[in-house]
Coordinates of C-alpha atoms and ligand atoms in Angstrom, one line a residue:
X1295 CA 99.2 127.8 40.5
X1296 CA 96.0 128.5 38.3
X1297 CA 92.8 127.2 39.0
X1298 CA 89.5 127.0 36.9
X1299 CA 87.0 126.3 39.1
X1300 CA 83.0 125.6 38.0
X1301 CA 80.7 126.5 40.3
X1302 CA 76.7 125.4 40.0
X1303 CA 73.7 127.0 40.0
X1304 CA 71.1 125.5 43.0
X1305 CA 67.4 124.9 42.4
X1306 CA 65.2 124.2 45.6
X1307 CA 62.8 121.2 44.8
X1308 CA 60.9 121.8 48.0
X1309 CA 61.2 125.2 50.0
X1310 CA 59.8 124.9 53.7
X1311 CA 59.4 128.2 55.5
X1312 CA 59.4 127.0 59.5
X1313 CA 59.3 130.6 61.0
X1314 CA 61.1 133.4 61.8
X1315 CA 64.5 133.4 64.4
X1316 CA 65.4 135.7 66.6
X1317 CA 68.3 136.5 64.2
X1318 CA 65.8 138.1 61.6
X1319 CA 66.5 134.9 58.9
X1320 CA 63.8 132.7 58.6
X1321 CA 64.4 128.4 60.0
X1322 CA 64.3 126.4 56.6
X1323 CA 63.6 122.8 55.8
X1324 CA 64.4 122.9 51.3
X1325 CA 65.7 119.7 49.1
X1326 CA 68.0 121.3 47.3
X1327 CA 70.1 120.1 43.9
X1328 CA 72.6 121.7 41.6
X1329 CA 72.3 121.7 38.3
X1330 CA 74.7 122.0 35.5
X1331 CA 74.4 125.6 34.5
X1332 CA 77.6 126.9 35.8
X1333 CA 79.6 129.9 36.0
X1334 CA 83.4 129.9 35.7
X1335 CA 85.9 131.5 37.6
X1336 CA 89.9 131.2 37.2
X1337 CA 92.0 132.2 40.4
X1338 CA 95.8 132.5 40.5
X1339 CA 97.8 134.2 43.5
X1340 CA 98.6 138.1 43.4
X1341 CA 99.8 140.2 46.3
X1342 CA 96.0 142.1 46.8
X1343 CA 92.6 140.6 45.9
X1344 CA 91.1 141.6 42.6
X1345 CA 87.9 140.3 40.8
X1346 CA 87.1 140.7 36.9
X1347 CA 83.4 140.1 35.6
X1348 CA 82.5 139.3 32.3
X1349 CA 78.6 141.4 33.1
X1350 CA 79.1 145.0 33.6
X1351 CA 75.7 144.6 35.6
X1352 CA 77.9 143.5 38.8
X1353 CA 80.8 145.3 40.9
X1354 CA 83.9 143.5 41.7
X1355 CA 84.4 145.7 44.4
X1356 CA 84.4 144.7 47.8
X1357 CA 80.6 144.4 48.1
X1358 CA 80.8 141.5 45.8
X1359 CA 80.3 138.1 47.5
X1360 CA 83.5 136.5 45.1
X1361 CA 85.7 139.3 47.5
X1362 CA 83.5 139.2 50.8
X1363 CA 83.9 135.6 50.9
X1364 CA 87.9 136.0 50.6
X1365 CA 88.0 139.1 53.1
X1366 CA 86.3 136.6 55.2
X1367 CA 88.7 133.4 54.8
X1368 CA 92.1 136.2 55.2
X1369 CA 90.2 137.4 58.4
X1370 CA 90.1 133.9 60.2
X1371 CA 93.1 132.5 59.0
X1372 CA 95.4 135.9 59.7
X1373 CA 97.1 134.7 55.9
X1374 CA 97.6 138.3 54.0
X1375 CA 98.0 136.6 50.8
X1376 CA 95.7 137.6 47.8
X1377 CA 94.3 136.3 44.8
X1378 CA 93.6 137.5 41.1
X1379 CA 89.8 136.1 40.2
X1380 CA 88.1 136.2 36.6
X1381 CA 84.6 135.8 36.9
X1382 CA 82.6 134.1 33.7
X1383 CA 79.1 135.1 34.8
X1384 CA 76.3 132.4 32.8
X1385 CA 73.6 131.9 36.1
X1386 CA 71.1 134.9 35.8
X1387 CA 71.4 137.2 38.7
X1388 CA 68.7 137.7 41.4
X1389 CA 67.3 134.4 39.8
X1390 CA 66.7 132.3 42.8
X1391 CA 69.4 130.0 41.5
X1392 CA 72.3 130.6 43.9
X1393 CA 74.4 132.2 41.2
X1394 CA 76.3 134.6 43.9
X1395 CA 76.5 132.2 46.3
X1396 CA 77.8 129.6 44.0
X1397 CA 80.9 131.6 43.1
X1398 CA 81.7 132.6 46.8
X1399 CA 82.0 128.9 47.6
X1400 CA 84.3 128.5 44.7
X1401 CA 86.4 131.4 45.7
X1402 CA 86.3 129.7 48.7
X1403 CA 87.6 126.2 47.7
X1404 CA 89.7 127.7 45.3
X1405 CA 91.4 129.8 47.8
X1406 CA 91.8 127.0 50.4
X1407 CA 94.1 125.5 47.7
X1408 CA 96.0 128.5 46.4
X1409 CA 97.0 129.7 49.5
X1410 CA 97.7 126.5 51.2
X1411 CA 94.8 126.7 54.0
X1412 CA 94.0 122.4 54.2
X1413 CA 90.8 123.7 55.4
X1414 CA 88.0 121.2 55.6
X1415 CA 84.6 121.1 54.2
X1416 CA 83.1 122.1 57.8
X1417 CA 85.5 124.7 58.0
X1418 CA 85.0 126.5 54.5
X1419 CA 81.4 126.0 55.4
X1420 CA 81.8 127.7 58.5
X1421 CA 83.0 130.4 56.7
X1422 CA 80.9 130.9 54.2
X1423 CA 77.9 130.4 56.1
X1424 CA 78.9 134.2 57.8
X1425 CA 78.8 135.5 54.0
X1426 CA 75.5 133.9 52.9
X1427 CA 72.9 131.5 53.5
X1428 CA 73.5 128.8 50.6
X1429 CA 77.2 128.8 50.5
X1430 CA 77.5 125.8 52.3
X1431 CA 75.1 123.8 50.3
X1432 CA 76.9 125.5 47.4
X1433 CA 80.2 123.7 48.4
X1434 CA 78.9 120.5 49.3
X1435 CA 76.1 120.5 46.4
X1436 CA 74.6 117.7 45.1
X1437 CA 71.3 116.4 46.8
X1438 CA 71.0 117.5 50.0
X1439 CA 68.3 118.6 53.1
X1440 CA 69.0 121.8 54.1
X1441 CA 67.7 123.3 57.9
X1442 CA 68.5 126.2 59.9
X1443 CA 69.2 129.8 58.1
X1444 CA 70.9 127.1 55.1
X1445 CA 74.1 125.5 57.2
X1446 CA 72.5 122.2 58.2
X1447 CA 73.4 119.9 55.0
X1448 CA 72.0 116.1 55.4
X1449 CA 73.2 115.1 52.1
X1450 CA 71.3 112.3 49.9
X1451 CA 71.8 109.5 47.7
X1452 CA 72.4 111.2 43.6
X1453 CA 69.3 110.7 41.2
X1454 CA 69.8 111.5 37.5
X1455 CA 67.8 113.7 36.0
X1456 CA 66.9 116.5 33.4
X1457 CA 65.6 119.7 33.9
X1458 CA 64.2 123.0 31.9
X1459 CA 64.9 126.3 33.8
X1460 CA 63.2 129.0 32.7
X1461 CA 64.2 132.5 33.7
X1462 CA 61.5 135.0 33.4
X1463 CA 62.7 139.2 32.7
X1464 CA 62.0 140.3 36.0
X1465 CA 64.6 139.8 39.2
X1466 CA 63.1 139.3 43.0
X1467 CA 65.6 140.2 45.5
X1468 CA 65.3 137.2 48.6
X1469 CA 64.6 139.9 50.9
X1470 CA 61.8 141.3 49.4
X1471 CA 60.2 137.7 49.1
X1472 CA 60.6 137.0 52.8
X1473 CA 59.3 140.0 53.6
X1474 CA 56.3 139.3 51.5
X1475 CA 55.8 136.1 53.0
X1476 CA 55.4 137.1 57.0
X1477 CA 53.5 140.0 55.8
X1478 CA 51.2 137.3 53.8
X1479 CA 50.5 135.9 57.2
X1480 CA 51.0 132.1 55.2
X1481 CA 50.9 129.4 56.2
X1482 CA 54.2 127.2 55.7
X1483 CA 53.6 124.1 54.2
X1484 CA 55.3 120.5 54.8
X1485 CA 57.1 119.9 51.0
X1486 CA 59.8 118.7 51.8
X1487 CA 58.5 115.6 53.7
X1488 CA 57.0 114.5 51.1
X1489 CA 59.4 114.8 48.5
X1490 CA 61.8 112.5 50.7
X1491 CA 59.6 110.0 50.9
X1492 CA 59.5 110.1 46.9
X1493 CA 63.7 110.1 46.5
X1494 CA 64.0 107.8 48.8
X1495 CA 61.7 105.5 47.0
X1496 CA 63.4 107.1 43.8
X1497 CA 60.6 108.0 41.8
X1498 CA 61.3 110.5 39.9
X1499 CA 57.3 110.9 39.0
X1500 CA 56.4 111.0 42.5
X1501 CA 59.0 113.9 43.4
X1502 CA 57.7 116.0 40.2
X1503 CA 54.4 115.4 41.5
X1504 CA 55.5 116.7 45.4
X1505 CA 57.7 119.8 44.1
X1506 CA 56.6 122.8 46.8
X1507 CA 57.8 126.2 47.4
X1508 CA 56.3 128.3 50.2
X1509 CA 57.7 131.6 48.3
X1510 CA 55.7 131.0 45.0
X1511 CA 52.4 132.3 46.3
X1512 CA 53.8 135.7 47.0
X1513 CA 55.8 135.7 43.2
X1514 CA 53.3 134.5 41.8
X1515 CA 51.2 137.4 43.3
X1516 CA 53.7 140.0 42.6
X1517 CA 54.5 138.3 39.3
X1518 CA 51.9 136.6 37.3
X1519 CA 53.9 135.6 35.1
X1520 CA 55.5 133.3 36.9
X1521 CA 52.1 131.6 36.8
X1522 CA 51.8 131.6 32.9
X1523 CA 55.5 129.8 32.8
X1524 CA 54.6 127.1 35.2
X1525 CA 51.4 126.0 33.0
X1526 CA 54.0 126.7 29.7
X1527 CA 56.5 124.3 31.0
X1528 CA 53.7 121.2 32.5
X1529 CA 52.6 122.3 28.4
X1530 CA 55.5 121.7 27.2
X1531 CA 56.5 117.5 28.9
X1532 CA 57.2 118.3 32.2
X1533 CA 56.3 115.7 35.2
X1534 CA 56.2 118.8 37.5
X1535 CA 56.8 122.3 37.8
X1536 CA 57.6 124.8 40.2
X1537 CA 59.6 127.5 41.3
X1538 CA 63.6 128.0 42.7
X1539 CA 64.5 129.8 46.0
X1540 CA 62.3 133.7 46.2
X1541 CA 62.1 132.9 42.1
X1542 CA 61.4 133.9 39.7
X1543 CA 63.4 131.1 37.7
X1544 CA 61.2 128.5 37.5
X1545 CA 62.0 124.9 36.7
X1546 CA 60.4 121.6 35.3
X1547 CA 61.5 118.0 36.1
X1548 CA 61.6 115.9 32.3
X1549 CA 61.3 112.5 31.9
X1550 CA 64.0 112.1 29.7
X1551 CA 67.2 113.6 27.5
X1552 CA 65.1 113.5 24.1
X1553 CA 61.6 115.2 26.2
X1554 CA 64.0 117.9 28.1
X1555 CA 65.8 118.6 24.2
X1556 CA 61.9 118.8 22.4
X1557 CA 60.4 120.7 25.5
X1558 CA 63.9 123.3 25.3
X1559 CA 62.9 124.0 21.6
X1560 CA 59.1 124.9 22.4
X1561 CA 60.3 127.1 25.5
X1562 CA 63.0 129.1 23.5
X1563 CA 60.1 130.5 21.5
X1564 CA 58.9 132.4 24.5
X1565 CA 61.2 132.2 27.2
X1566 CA 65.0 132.5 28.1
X1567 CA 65.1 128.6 28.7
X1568 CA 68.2 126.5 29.9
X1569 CA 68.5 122.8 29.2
X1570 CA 70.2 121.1 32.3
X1571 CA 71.1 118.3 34.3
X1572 CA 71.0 117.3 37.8
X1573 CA 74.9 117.2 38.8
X1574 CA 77.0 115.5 41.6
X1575 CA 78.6 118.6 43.2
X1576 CA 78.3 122.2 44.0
X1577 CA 82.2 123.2 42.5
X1578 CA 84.2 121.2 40.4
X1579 CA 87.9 121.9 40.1
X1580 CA 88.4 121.1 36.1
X1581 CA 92.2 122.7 35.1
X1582 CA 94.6 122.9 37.5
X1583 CA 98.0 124.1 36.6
X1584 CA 100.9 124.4 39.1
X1585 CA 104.5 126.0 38.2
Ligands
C5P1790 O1 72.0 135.0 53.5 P1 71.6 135.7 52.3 O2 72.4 137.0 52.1 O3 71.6 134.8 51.0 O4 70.1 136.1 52.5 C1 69.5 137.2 51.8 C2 68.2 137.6 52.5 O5 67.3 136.5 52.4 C3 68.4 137.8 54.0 O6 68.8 139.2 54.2 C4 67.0 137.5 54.5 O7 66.2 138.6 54.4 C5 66.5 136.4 53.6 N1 66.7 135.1 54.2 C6 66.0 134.7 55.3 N2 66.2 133.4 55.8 C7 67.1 132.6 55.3 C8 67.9 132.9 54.2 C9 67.7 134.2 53.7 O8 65.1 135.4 55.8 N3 67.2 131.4 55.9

């Protein structure tokens, strides 16, 4: 059997930083949505695990989180089978877009199905919830609330939309940004509310208007830049603005195909800009062969 499997870049619409656990992550409340920028990874069985990346910038060795996701899934099933991964890298790394955690959930899925697992949702999610924080929204995607450290998914009705990302030339580790945060002393703000309030009534205007990320103030400190874009992209048709995960990709909501296209153009004269669409899920199986 080979599988090509997308998997989708995140963005967080709202980002609500509740406090700090005992465990050392901090307790989120974030409206999260995939978008279409996807990378692309094809899996077929092989005795050992192996991982190939198209960007010489990442290892495939085992501190990858393609391999520690699949270390992970052998461990609690006790199956010793392997799997031969090609990894298409397009979602920017250290980008606040989920990129990593996006391709361990389709490792994941993927090998549920190659190796013959019938694991469910919950139990894939389990998993990858051990490797990192946004793997399980990254399965499920979609819309969705997500609480806790990122395992508590409370899914939402789809809305159709188009987006700008814009990637600025800097990378922000998540770390580094919580950090920054509780030594800020800030206070975290109530987004997220808000926004719901706005998708449920589905206005699209309103939840541009609501977008809110308790991360940007220390970016934006560390990274003015990050300012500059968000004023670029309101300059350039956007409803709203703001900021993905610890950044520094930021984002802005369009009102339409034809205003997302005309805004892309302007962008691209400055920026490393990505036209996209909100999408329905978080993988996407699209080529199966079995022999
Ligand atoms: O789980 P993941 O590896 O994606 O998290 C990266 C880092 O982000 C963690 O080491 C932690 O510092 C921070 N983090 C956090 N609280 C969360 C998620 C991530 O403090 N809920």
């Amino acid at each position: 059997m080979h599988l090509k499997i997308k998997a989708y870049a995140k963005i967080n619409l709202s980002l609500d930083i509740l406090g700090l656990r005992p465990d050392g992550y901090h307790e989120l409340r974030s409206l999260m949505q995939s978008v279409s920028l996807a990378d692309e990874l094809l899996m077929q069985p092989a005795p050992e695990l192996s991982l190939a990346i198209d960007n010489s910038d990442l290892s495939g060795g085992e501190d990858n989180i393609v391999i520690k996701c699949l270390r992970q899934l052998q461990r609690e099933t006790g199956t010793d089978k392997g799997a031969e991964v090609a990894l298409r890298k397009i979602i920017p790394l250290a980008a606040g877009l989920a990129g990593g955690s996006a391709d361990g959930a389709a490792a994941l899925a993927g090998a549920n199905q190659l190796w013959g697992l019938d694991m469910s949702l919950e139990e894939l999610s389990c998993a990858g919830a051990r490797v990192g924080s946004d793997i399980p929204f990254c399965l499920r995607g979609g819309a969705a609330v997500v609480g806790g450290r990122g395992e508590l998914l409370e899914p939402l009705a789809p809305l159709d939309f188009w987006l700008l990302l814009v990637k600025p030339p800097v990378s922000i580790a998540t770390a580094w940004a919580y950090h920054a945060f509780d030594a800020a002393g800030a206070p975290s703000g109530q987004g997220t509310e808000r926004l719901l309030s706005c998708w449920r009534k589905r206005d699209l205007q309103g939840i541009a208007g609501a977008l809110a990320n308790d991360l940007l103030p220390v970016a934006r400190a560390a990274y003015p830049e990050i300012g500059c874009i968000l004023d670029d992209i309101a300059g350039a048709g956007a409803l709203g603005a703001s900021m993905s995960g610890s950044g520094p990709t930021c984002f802005g909501i369009m009102p339409d195909r034809e205003r997302a296209i005309s805004g892309c153009h302007l962008l691209a004269e400055k920026y490393q800009v990505y036209l996209c669409r909100a999408v329905r899920q978080g993988i996407e199986v699209i080529k199966e062969d079995v022999k």
